[in-house]
XYZ file of C-alpha atoms in Angstrom:
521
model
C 0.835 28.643 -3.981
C -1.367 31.289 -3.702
C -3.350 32.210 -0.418
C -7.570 33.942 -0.872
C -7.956 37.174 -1.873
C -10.386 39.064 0.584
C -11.615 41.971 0.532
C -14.409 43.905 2.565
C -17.120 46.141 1.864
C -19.078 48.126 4.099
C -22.428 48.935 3.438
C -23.983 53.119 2.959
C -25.500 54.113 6.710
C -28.636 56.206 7.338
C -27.392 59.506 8.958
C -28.894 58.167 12.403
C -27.126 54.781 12.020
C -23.723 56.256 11.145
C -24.011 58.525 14.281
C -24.244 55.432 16.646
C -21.919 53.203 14.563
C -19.085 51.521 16.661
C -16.841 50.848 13.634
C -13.691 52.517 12.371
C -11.774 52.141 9.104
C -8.135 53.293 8.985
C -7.016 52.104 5.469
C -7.173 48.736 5.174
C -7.926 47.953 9.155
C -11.443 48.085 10.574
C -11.963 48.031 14.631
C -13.738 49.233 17.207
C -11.832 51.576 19.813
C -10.657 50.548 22.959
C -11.947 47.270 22.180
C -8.623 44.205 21.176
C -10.431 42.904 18.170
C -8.966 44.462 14.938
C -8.782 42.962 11.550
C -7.112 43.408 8.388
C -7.502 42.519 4.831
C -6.293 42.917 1.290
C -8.638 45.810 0.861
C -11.315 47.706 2.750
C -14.004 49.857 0.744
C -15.942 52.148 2.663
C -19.486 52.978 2.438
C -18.677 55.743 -0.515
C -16.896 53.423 -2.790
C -18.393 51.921 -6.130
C -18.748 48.365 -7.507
C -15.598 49.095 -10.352
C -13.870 49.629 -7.423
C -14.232 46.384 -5.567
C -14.049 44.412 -9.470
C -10.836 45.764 -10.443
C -9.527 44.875 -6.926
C -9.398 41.228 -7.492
C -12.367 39.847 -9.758
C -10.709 41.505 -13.233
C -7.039 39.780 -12.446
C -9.160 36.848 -12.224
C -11.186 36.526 -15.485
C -8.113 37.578 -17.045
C -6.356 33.870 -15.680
C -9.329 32.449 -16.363
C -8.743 32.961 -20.086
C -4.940 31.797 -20.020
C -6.698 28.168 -18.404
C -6.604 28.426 -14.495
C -10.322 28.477 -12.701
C -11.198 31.086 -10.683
C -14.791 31.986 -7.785
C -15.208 35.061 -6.852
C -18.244 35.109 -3.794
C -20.083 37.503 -2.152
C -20.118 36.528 1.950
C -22.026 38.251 4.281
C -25.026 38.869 6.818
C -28.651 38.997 5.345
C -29.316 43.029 4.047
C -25.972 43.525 4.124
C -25.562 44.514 -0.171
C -24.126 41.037 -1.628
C -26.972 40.990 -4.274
C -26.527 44.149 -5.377
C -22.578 44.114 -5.386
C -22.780 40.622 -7.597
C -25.452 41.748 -9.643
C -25.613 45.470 -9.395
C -28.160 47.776 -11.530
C -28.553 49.787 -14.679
C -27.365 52.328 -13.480
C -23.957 50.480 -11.711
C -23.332 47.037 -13.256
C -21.715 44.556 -10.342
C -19.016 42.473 -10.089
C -20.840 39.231 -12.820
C -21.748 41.622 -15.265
C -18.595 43.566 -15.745
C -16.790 40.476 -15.616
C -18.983 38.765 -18.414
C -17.854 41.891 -20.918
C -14.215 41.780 -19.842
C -14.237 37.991 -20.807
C -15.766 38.773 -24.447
C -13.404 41.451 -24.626
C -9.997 39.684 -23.638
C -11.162 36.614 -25.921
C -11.596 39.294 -28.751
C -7.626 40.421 -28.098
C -6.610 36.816 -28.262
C -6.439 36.287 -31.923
C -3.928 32.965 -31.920
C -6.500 30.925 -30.375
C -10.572 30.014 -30.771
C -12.179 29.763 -27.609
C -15.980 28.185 -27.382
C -17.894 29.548 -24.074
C -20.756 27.836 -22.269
C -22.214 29.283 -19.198
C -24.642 27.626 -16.703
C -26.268 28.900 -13.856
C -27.978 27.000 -10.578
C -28.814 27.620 -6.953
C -29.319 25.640 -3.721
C -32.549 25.969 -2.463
C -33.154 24.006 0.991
C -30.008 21.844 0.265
C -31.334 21.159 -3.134
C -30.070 22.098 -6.654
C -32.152 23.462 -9.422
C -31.201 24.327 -13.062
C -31.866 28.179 -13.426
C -31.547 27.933 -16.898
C -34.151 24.606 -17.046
C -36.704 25.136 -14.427
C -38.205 21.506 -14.587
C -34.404 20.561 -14.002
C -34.907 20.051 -10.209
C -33.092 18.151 -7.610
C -29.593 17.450 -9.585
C -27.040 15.278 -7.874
C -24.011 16.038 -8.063
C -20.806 13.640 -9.055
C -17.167 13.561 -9.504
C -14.854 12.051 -12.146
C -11.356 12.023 -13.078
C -12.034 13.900 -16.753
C -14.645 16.152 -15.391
C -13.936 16.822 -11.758
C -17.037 17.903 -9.541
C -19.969 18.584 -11.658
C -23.134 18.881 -11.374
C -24.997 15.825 -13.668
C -27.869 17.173 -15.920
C -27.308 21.165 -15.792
C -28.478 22.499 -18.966
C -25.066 24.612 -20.240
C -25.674 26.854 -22.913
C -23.445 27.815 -25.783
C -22.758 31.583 -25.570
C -21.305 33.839 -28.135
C -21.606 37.569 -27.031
C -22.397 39.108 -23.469
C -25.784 40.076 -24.076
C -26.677 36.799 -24.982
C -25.345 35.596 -21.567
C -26.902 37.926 -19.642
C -30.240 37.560 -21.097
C -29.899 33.861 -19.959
C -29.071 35.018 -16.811
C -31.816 37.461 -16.205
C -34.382 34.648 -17.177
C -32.449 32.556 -14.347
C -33.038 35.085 -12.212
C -36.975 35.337 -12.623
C -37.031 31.627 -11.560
C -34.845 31.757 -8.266
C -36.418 32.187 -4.919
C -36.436 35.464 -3.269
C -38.652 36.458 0.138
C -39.429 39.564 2.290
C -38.289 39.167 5.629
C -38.516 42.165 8.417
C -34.786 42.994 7.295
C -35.358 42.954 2.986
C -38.288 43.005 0.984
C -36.446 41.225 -1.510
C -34.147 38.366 0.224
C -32.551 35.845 -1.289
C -33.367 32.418 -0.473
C -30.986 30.684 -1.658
C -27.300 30.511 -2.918
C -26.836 31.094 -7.123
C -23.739 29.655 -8.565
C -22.969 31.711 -12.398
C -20.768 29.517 -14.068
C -18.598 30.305 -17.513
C -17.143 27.121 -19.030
C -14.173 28.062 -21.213
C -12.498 25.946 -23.556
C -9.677 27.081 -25.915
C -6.942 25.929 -28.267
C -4.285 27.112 -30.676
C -6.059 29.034 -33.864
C -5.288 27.195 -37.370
C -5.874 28.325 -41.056
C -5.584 24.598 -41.961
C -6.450 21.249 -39.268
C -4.095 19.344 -41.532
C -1.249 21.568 -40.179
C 1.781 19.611 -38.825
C 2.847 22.473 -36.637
C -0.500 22.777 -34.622
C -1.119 21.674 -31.849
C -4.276 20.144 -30.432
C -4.177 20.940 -26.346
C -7.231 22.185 -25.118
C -7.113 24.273 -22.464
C -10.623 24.157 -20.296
C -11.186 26.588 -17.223
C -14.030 27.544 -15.372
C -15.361 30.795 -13.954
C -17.922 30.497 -10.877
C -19.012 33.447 -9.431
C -21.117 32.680 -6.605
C -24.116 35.455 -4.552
C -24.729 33.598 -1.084
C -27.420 33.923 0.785
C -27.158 35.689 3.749
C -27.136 34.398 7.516
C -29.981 35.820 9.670
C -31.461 35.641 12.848
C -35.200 34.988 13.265
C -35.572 37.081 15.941
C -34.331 39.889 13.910
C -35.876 38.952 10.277
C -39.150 37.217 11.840
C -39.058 34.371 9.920
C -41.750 32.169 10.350
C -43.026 28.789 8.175
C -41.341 28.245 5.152
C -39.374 31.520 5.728
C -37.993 29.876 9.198
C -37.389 26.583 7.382
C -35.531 28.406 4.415
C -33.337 30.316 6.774
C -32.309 27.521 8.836
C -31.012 25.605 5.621
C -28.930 28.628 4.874
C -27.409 29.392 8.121
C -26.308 25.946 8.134
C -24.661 25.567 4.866
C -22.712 28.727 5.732
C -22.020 27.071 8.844
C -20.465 24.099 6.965
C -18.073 26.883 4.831
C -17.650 28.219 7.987
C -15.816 25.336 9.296
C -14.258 23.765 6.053
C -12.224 27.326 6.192
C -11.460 26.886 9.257
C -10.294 23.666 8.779
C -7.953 24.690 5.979
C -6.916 27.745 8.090
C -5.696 25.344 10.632
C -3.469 23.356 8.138
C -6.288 20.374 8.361
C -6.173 19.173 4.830
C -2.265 19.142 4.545
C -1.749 17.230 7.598
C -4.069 14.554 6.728
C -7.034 15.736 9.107
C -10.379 15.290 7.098
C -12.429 18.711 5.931
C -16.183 17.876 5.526
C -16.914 19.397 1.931
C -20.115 16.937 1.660
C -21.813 18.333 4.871
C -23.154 21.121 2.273
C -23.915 21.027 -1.402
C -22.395 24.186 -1.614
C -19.400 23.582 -0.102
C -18.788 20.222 -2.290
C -19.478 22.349 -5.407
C -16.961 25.049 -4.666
C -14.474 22.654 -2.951
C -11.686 23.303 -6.491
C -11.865 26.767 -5.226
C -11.452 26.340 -1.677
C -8.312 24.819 -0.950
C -7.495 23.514 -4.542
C -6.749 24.387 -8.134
C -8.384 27.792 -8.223
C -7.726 31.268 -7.915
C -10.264 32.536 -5.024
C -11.355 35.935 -4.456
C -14.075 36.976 -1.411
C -16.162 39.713 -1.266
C -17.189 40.018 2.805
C -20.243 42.445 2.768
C -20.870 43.868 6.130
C -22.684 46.642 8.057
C -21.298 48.978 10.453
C -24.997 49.671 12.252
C -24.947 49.429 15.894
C -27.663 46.719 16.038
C -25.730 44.221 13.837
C -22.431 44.536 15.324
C -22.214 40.711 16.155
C -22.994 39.591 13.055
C -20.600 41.951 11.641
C -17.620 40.272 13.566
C -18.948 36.977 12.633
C -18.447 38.184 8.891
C -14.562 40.056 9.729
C -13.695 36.544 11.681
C -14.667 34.468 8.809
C -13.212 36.301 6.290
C -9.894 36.671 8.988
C -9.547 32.729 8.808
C -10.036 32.753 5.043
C -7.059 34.950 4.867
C -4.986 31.797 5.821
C -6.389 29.429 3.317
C -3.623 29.116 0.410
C -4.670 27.603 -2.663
C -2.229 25.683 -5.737
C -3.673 27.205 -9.388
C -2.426 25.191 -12.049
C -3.200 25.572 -16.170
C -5.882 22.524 -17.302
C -5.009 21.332 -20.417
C -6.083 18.629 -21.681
C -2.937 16.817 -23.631
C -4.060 13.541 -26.223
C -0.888 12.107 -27.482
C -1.153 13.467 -30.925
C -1.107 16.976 -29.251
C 1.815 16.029 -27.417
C 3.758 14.759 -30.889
C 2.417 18.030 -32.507
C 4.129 19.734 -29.575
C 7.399 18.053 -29.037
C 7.969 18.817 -33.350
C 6.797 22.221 -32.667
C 10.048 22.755 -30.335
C 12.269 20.848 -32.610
C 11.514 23.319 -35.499
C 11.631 26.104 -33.550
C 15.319 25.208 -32.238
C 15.892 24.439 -35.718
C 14.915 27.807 -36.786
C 17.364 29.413 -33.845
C 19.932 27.632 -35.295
C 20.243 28.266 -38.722
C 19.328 31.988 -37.625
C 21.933 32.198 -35.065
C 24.538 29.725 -36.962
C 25.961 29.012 -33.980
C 28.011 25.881 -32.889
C 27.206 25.660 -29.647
C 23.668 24.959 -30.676
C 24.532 22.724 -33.554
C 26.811 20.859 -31.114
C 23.599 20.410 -28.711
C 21.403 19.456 -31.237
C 24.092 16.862 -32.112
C 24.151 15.709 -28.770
C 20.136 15.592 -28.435
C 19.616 13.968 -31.605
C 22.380 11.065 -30.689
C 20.931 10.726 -27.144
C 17.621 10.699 -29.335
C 18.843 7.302 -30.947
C 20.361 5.883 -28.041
C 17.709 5.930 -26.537
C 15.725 4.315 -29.677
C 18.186 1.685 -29.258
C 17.853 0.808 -25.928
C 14.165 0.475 -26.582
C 14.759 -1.691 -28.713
C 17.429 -3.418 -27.065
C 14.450 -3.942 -24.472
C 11.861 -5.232 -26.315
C 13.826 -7.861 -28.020
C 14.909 -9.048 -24.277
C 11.593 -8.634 -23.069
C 10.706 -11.164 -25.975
C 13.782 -13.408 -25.338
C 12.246 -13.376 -21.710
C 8.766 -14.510 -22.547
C 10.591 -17.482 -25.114
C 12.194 -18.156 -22.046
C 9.153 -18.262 -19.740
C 7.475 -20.272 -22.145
C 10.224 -23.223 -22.264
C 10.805 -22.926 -19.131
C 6.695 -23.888 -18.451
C 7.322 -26.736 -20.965
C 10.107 -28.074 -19.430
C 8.014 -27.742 -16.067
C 5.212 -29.616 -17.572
C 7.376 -32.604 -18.829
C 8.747 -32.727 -15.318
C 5.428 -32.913 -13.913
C 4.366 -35.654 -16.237
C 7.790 -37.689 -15.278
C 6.936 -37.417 -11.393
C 3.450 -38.542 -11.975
C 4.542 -41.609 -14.186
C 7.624 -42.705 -10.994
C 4.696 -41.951 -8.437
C 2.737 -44.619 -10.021
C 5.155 -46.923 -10.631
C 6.148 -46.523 -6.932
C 2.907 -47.050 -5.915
C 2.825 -50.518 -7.985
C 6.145 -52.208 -6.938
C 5.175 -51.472 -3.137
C 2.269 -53.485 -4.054
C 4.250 -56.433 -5.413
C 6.542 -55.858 -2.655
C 3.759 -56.097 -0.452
C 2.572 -59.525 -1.799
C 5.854 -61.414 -2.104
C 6.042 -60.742 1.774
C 2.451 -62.082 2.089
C 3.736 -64.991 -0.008
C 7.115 -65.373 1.932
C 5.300 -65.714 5.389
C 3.635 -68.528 4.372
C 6.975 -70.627 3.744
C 8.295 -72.689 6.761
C 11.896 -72.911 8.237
C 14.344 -75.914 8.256
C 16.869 -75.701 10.811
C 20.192 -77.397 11.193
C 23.356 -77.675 14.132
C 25.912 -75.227 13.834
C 29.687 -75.579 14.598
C 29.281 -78.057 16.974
C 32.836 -80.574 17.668
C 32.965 -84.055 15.314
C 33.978 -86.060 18.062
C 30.780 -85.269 20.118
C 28.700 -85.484 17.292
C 30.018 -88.646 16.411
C 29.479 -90.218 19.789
C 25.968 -89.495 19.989
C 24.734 -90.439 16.369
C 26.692 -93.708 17.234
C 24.776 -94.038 21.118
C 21.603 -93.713 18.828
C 22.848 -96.486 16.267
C 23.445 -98.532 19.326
C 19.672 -98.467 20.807
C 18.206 -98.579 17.738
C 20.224 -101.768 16.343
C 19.435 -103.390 19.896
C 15.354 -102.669 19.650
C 15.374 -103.584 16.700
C 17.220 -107.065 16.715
C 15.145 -107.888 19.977
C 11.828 -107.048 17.934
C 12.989 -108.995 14.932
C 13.739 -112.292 16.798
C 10.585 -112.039 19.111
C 8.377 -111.558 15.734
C 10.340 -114.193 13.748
C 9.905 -117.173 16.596
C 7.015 -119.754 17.030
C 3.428 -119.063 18.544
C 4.221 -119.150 22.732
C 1.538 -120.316 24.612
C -0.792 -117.377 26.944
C 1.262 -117.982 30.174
C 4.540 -117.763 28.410
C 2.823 -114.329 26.843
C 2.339 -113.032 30.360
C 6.044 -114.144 31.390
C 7.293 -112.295 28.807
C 5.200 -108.961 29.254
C 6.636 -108.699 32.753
C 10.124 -109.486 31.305
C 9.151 -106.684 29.192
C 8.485 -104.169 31.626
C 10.937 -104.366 33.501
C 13.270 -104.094 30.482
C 11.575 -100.860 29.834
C 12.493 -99.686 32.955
C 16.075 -100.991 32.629
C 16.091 -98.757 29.430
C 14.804 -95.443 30.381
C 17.139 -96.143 33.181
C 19.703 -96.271 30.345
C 18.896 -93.417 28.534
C 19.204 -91.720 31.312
C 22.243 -92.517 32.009
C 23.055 -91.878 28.523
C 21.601 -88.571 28.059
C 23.795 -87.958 31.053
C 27.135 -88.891 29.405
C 26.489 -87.944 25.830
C 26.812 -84.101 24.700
C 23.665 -82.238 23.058
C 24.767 -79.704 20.865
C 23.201 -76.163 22.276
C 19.525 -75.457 20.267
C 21.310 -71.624 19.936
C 23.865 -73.097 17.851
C 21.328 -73.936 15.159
C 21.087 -72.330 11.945
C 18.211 -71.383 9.729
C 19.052 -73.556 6.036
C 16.389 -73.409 3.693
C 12.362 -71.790 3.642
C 10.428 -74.263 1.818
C 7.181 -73.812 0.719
C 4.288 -76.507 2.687
């Protein structure tokens, strides 16, 4: 963890303007007197001090890293007319901060003779919120998109393959001839817009021969941005009007959204799960790596100590104040394939190997021992793995079988079921349909026996009487009529009889009766 690197630079006065200035510098402090604001910084250059001066501060350490595989930005931040331009850029006569650290890259690459680099630079700015290739000046109105090989890039920027620092900057002075610059009240030559330089290095491990075992194939890729803002400005002081007036108001709000994504990751925002709003501004979505991320940041806060800009001045200290507390994590990008990592790994081995037998020493010999066994055992348990992992899918696989078989035998019972609660179904139908014979149950002999013979008795006596009366002669018609009365009065005397014979003779009780057979009608 690493927090910004900031540093401050005052811009020369006129003799009348450092007379009336309220500013003081006492090494790297800047206030005004008997005033409570007072701010500090890594480093403080005064109005005498030269551009080498504010690049070896910070800038060099950081296209140095840049080599080794970490990113680095290095911006200029600051008021309109207040020297960013000229400290990024410089002159003839006093190169700034992009040139010097374009020849310092050739020249560490030149001192790194175990590895080939290959350099590609690319260079943009953000006119009115939109992007335009430098380099490719048809190239208008890029989008920009994210990935998990590439990062955030910008899709269809022309990036050139460089191979000596002259050749870069002559691509970056034709860049330069296409980007938009203005006269306000406050420059004659303002810059419209923000330019983002950007060096694209790639390196790996140098090889006489590709078919060498012992290299390795890592890649390491970094990139450089250093970035010359445009500067904030009032209208009222610059007299912007039209497309000036439009122009500035795109700036000041872009630096309004850095503004604020610093101060969100001053405040702890990002780490605590708060959200920082990197797309309110192209430029801050571009540089978002190097604010906050895996970059090492450097600013440049350009100010001037005139009297009549001595609130935009604070605005610039305050900014740069809060930027003071922004820490970011710099990591080497490599990029790893898993041959490169084999190619590694046996690198190591040999080398230990080549300790050893230089050293002769049993300690090592007993490690590599233990390595190379733990190197096998753990062979073995692969294995041991991947044959159960196999026994487990056998398993799986009868165990689906066995599952479908099942399946099939539930289906089959469920029909069957389903078929014998039909028959079961019909015989009932059928069975309801059958009637019911009933017989006495354990009723006493005796009684029984008295009433079948009671029965006997009245049926003997009908009958004989009907037998004899059927069997005579023809009787004459008053004889006929006689005998019907004789008849009926009979009749009486027998249901007088039964009567009396119901009354002595013993029914058995109708509960008593059981159920015998169920014939069929």
């Amino acid at each position: 963890m690493e927090r910004i690197h900031v540093t401050v630079r005052a811009r020369p006065l006129s003799p009348e303007d450092a007379k009336s200035s309220p500013w003081r510098i006492v090494g790297n402090s800047i206030f005004i007197p008997n005033h409570s604001s007072k701010f500090e910084f890594d480093r403080i250059f005064d109005q005498d001090c030269k551009t080498l001066e504010v690049y070896e501060a910070r800038t060099r350490d950081i296209v140095a890293a840049a080599v080794r595989g970490f990113n680095g930005t290095v911006f200029a931040y600051g008021q309109t007319n207040s020297g960013k331009t000229h400290t990024m850029r410089g002159s003839l006569t006093e190169p700034g901060v992009i040139p010097r650290a374009v020849h310092d890259l050739f020249d560490i690459i030149l001192g790194k003779v175990d590895r080939e680099f290959l350099l590609r630079m690319s260079y943009m700015e953000i006119y009115n919120e939109d992007i335009n290739d430098l380099l490719a000046p048809e190239h208008r109105k890029l989008q920009i998109h994210e990935s998990l090989e590439r990062g955030i890039y910008v899709a269809g920027l022309r990036e050139e393959i460089v191979a000596s620092p002259q050749q870069v900057l002559n691509l970056m002075d034709f860049g330069e001839s296409h980007r938009h610059i203005g006269e306000t009240n406050m420059n004659l030559h303002s810059s419209r817009s923000h330019t983002i330089f950007r060096m694209i290095i790639e390196s790996r491990d140098k090889t006489e021969d590709d078919n060498n075992d012992n290299s390795c194939d890592a890649v390491r890729v970094s990139v450089l941005n250093l970035v010359d803002l445009a500067g904030s400005e009032r209208a009222a002081k610059t007299g912007a009007e039209g497309v000036r007036l439009k122009e500035g108001s795109h700036i000041n709000k872009s630096l309004m959204t850095l503004g604020t994504v610093i101060k969100k990751l001053s405040e702890g925002a990002e780490s605590q799960g708060g959200h920082v709003p990197y797309r309110d501004s192209k430029l801050t979505r571009i540089l978002q790596p190097a604010l906050g991320g895996n970059a090492n940041t450097a600013i440049i806060c350009n100010i001037t100590l005139a009297q009549i800009h001595a609130d935009e001045t604070k605005s610039s200290l305050q900014f740069a104040s809060r930027a003071l507390c922004v820490t970011n994590c710099a990591r080497v990008n490599e990029i790893l394939t898993d041959a490169a990592l084999l190619k590694r790994q046996k690198k190591e081995i040999e080398e230990l190997r080549a300790k050893l037998q230089a050293s002769h020493s049993e300690h090592l010999e007993e490690e590599i021992l233990r390595l190379r066994n733990t190197l096998l055992q753990s062979e073995l348990e692969r294995e041991r793995i991947a044959l159960e992992l196999e026994e487990e899918k056998k398993a799986q696989a009868e165990r689906e079988k066995v599952l479908q078989e099942q399946a099939k035998k539930i289906k089959n019972l469920s029909s069957m079921v389903l078929y014998s609660n039909r028959d079961e179904n019909h015989e009932r139908a059928k069975k309801n349909k059958r009637r019911d014979t009933w017989c006495p149950g354990n009723l006493s002999s005796e009684s029984l026996q008295e009433v079948y013979s009671n029965v006997h008795l009245k049926a003997s006596a009908v009958k004989s009487t009907r037998t004899e009366r059927e069997m005579g002669p023809l009787l004459p018609f008053e004889e006929l009529v006689n005998e019907t009365e004789m008849e009926d009065e009979s009749c009486k005397q027998d249901e007088d009889g039964r009567s009396y014979s119901s009354e002595d003779c013993n029914l058995p009780d109708p509960c008593a009766l059981l159920n015998i057979t169920s014939r069929r009608k």
